[in-house]
mmCIF file of C-alpha atoms in Angstrom:
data_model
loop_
_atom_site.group_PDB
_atom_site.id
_atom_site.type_symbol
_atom_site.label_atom_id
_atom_site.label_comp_id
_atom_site.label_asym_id
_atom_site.label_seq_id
_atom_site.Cartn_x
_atom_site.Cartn_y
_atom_site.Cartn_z
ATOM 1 C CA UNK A 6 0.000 0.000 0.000
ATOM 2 C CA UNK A 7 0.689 3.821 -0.287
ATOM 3 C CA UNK A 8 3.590 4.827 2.596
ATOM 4 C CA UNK A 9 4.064 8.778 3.657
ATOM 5 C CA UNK A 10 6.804 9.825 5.036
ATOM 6 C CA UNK A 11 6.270 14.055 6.278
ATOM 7 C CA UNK A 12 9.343 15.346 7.894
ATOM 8 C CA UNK A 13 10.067 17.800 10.263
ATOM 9 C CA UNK A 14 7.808 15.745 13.118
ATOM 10 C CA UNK A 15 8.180 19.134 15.009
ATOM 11 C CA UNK A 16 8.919 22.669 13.646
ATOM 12 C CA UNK A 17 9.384 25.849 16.057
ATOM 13 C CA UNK A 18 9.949 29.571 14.139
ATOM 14 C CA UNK A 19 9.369 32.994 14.983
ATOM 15 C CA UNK A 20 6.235 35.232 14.161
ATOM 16 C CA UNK A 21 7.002 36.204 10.393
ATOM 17 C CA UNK A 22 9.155 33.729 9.313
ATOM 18 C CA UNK A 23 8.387 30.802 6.499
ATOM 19 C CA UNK A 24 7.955 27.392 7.420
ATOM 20 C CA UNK A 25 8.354 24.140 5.271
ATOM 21 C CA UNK A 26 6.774 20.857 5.995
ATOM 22 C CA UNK A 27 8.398 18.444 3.260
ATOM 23 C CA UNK A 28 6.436 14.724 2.268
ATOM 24 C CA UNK A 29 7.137 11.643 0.341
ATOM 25 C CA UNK A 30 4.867 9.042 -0.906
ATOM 26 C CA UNK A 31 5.885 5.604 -2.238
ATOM 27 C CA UNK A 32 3.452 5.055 -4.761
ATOM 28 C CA UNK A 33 3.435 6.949 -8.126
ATOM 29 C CA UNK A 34 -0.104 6.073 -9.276
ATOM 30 C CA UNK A 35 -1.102 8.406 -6.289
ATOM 31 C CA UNK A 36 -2.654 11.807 -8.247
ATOM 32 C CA UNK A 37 -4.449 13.402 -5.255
ATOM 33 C CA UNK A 38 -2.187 15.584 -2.128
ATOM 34 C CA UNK A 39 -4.029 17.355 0.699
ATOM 35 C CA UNK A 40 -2.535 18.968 3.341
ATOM 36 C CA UNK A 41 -4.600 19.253 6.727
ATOM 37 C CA UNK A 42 -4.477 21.415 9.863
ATOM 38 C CA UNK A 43 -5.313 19.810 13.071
ATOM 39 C CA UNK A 44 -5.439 22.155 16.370
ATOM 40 C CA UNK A 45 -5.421 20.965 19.453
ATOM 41 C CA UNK A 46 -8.362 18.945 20.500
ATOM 42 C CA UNK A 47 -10.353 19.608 17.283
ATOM 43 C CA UNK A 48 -10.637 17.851 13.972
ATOM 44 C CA UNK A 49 -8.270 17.557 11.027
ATOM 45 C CA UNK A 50 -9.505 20.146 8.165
ATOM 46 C CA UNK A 51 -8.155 20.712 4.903
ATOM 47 C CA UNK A 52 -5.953 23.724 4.281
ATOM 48 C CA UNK A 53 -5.064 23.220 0.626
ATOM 49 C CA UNK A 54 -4.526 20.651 -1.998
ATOM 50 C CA UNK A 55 -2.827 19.904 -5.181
ATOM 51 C CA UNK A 56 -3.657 17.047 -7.639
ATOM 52 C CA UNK A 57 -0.635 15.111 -10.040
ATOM 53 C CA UNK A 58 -1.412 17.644 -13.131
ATOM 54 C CA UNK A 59 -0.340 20.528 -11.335
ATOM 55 C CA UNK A 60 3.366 21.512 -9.579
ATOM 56 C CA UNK A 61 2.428 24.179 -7.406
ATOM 57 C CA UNK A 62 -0.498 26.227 -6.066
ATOM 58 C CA UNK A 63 -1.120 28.995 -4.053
ATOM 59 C CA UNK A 64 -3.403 30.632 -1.160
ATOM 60 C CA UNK A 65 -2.570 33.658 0.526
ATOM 61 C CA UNK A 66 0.213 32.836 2.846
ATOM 62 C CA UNK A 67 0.382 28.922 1.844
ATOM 63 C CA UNK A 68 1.813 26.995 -0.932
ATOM 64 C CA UNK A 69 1.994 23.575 -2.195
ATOM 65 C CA UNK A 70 4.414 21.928 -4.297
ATOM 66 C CA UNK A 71 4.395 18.373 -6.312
ATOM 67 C CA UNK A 72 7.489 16.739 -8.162
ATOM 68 C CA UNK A 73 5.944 13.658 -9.176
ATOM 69 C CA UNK A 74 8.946 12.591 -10.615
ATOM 70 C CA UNK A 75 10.887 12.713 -7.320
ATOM 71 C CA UNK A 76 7.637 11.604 -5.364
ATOM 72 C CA UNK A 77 7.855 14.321 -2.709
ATOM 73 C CA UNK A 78 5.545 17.294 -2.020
ATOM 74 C CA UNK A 79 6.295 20.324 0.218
ATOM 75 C CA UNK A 80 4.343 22.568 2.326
ATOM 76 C CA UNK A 81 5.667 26.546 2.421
ATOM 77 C CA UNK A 82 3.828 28.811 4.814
ATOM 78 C CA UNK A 83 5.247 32.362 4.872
ATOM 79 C CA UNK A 84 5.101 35.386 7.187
ATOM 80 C CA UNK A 85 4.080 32.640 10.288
ATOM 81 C CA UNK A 86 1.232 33.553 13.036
ATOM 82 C CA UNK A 87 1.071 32.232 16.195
ATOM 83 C CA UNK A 88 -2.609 31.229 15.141
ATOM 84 C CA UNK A 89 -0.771 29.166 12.678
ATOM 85 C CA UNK A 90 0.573 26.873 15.605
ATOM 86 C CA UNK A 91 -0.876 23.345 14.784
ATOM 87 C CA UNK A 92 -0.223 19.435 13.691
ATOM 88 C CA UNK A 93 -0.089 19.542 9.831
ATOM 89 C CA UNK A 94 -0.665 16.646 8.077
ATOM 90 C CA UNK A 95 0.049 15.645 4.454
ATOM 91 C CA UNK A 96 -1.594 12.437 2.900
ATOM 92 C CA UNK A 97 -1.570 11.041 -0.586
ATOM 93 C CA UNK A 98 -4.559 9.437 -2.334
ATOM 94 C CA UNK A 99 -4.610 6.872 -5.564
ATOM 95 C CA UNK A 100 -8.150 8.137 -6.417
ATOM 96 C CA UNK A 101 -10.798 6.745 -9.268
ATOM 97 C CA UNK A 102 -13.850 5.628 -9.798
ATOM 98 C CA UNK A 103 -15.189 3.482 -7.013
ATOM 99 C CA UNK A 104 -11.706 3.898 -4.885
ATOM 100 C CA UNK A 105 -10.107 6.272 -2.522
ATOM 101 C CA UNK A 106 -6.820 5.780 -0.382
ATOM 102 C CA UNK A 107 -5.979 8.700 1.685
ATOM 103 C CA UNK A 108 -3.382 7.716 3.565
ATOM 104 C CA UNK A 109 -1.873 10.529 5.590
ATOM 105 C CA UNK A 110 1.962 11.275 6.946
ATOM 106 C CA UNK A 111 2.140 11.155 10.724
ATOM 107 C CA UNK A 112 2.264 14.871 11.151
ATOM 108 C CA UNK A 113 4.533 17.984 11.788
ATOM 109 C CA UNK A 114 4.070 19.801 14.791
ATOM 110 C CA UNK A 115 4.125 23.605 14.188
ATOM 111 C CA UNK A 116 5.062 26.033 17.081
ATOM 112 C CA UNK A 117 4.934 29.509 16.539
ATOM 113 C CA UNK A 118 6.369 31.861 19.184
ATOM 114 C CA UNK A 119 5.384 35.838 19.151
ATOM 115 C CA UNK B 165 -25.567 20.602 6.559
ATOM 116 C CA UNK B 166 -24.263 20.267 10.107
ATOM 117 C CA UNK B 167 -21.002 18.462 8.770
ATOM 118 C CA UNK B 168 -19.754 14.719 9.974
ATOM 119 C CA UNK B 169 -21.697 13.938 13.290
ATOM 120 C CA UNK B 170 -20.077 11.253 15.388
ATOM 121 C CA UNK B 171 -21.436 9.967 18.786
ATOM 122 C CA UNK B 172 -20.283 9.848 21.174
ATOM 123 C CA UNK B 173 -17.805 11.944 21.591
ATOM 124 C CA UNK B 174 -16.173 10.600 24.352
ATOM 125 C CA UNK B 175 -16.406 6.791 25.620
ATOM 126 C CA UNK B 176 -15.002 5.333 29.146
ATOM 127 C CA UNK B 177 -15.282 1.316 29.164
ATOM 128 C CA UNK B 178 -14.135 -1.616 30.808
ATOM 129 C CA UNK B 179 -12.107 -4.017 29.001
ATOM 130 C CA UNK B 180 -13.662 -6.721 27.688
ATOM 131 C CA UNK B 181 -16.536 -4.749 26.916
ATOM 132 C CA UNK B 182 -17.775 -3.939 23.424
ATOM 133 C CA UNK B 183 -18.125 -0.660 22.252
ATOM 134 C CA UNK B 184 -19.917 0.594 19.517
ATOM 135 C CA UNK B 185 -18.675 4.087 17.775
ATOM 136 C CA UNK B 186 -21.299 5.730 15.202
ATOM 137 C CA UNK B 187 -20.924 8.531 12.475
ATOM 138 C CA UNK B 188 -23.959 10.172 10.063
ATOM 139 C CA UNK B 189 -21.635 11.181 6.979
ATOM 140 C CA UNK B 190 -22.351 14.704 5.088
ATOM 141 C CA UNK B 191 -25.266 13.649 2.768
ATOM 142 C CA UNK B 192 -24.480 13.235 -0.780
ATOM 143 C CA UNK B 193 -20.918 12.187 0.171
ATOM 144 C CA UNK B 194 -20.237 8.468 -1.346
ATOM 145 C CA UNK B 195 -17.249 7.865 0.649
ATOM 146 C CA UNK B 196 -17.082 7.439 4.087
ATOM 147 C CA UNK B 197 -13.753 6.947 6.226
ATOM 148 C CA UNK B 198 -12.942 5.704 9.702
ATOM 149 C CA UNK B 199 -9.954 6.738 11.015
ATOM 150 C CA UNK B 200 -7.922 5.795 14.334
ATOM 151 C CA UNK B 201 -5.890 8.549 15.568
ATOM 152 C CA UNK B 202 -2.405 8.166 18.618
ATOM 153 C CA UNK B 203 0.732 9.943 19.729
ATOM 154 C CA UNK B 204 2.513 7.075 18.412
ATOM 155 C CA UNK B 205 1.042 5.971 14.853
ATOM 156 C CA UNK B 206 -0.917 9.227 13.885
ATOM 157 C CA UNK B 207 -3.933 9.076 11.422
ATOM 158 C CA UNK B 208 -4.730 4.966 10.394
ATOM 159 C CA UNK B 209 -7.016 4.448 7.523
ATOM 160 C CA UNK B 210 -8.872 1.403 9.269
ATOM 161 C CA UNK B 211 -11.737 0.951 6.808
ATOM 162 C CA UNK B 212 -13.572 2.794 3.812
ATOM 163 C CA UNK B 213 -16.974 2.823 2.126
ATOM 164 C CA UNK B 214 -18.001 3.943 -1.425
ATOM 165 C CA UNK B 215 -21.870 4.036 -1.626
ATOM 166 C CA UNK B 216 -22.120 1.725 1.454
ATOM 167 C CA UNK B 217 -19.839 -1.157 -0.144
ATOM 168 C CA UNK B 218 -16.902 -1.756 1.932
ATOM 169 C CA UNK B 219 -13.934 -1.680 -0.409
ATOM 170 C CA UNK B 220 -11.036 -1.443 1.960
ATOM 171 C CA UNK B 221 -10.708 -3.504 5.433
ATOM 172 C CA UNK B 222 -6.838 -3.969 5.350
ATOM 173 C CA UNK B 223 -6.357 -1.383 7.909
ATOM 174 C CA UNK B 224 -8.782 -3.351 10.717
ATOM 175 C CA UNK B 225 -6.363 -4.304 13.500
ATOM 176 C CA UNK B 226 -7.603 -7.577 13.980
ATOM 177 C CA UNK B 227 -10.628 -9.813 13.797
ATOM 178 C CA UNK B 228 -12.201 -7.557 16.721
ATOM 179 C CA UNK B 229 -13.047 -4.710 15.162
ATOM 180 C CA UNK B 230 -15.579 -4.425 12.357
ATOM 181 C CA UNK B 231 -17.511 -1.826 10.923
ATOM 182 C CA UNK B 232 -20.765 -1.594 8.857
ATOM 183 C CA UNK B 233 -22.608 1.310 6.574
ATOM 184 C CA UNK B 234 -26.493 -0.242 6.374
ATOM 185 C CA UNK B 235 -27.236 2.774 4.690
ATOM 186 C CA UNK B 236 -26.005 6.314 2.950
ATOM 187 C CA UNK B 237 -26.518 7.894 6.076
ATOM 188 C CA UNK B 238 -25.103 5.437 9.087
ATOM 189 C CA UNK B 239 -22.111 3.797 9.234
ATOM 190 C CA UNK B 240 -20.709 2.160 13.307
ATOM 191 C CA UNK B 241 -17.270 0.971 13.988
ATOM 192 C CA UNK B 242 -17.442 -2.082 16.713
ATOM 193 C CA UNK B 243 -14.907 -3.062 19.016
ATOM 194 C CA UNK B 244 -15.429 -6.461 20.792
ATOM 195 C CA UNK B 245 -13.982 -7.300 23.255
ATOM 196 C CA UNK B 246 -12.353 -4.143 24.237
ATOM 197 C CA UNK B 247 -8.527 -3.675 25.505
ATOM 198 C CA UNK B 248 -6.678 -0.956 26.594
ATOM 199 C CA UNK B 249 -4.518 -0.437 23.443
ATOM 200 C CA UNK B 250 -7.658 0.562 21.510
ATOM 201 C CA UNK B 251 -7.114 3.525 23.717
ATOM 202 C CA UNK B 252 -7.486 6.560 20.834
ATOM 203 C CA UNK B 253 -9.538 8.883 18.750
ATOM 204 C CA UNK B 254 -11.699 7.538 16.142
ATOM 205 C CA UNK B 255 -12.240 10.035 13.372
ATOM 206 C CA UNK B 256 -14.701 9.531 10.921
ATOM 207 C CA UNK B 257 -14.833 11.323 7.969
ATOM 208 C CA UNK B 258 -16.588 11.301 4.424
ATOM 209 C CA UNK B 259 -16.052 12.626 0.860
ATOM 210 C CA UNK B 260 -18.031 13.419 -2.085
ATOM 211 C CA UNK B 261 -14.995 11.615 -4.479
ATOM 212 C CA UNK B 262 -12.297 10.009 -4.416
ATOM 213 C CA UNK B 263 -10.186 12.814 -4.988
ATOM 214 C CA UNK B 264 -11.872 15.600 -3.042
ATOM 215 C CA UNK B 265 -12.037 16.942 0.522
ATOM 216 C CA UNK B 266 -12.542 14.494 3.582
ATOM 217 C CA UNK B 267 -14.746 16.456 5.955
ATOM 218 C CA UNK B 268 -14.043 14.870 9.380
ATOM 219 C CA UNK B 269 -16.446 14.559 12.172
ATOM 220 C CA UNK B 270 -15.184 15.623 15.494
ATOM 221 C CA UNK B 271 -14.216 12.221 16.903
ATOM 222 C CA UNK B 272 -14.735 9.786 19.625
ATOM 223 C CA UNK B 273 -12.160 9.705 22.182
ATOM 224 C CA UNK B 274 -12.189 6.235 23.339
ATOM 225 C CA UNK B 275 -10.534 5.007 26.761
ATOM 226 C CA UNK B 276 -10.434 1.272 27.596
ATOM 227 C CA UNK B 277 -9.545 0.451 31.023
#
């Protein structure tokens, strides 16, 4: 089955600065990559996502970015928050009709400090 | 629409015991997703449905857990017996497709002692 491997497990910056949460997945037929947020004592919920067509995309303050070829996506979030202080999660998915594998990395804690 | 609904959202039980978790999925949504959440493993796909059919079981622990979806609307995770390394939260979470947001309900947190 479809491993993830997400790297740093725990990340600590200061207010303003970018932070990079880097995955890799093992298996290339994969074509779907969210990325989820997970605060403390709440659910996981999606913050962006990128699907095998595209190499990069962009909202606001985050970014995503796919080399298939190298099987590894990445995470950027610049100008930090301490509201951005979370678990992050990446997770890979070999997606089609009738199937769905979302198989998620074991997460990066973020800590933001003011 | 009020999102994933599990119940309950937190469990205490004995071990030995069997406990029943339950989740109403976002309606419409063809997938539906239980998830077992610890410190030590992180998110573990145990089981998925696509329009009630259970296509993938090779996350289930072991012979003691199962899981059903009688309908588009109700789907329970089972544990019986119980033991204290079930200990975790048990998201559930559904999907529209197979390559589209999992909306996750809020969880069960489940102690066996």
């Amino acid at each position: 089955g479809e491993n993830v491997e997400q790297h740093p497990s725990t990340l600590s910056v200061q207010e303003g600065d970018s932070a990079v949460i880097k995955c890799t997945y093992s298996d290339s037929a994969s074509n779907y990559f969210p990325w989820y947020k997970q605060e403390l004592g709440k659910r996981p919920q999606l913050i962006i996502d990128i699907r095998s067509n595209v190499g990069e995309k962009k909202d606001q303050r985050i970014a995503v970015t796919l080399n298939k070829t190298a099987k590894h996506f990445s995470l950027h979030i610049t100008e930090t928050q301490p509201e951005d202080s979370a678990v992050y999660f990446c997770a890979a998915s070999i997606g089609g009709s009738g199937y769905s594998t979302l198989t998620f990395g074991k997460g990066t804690m973020l800590l933001v400090s003011p | 629409d009020a999102g994933v609904i599990q119940s309950p959202r937190h469990e205490v039980t004995e071990m030995g015991q069997e406990v029943t978790l339950r989740c109403k999925p976002i309606s419409g949504h063809d997938y539906l997703f239980w998830y077992r959440q610890t410190m030590m493993r992180g998110l573990e796909l145990l089981i998925y449905f696509n329009n009630n059919v259970p296509i993938d079981d090779s996350g289930m622990p072991e012979d003691r857990f199962s899981a059903k979806m009688p309908n588009a609307s109700f789907s329970t995770l089972k544990i019986q017996p119980s033991e204290p390394r079930d200990s975790a939260v048990y998201f559930c979470a559904s999907s529209a497709g197979p390559v589209t947001e999992a909306f996750f309900g809020q969880g069960t947190r489940l102690t066996v002692v």
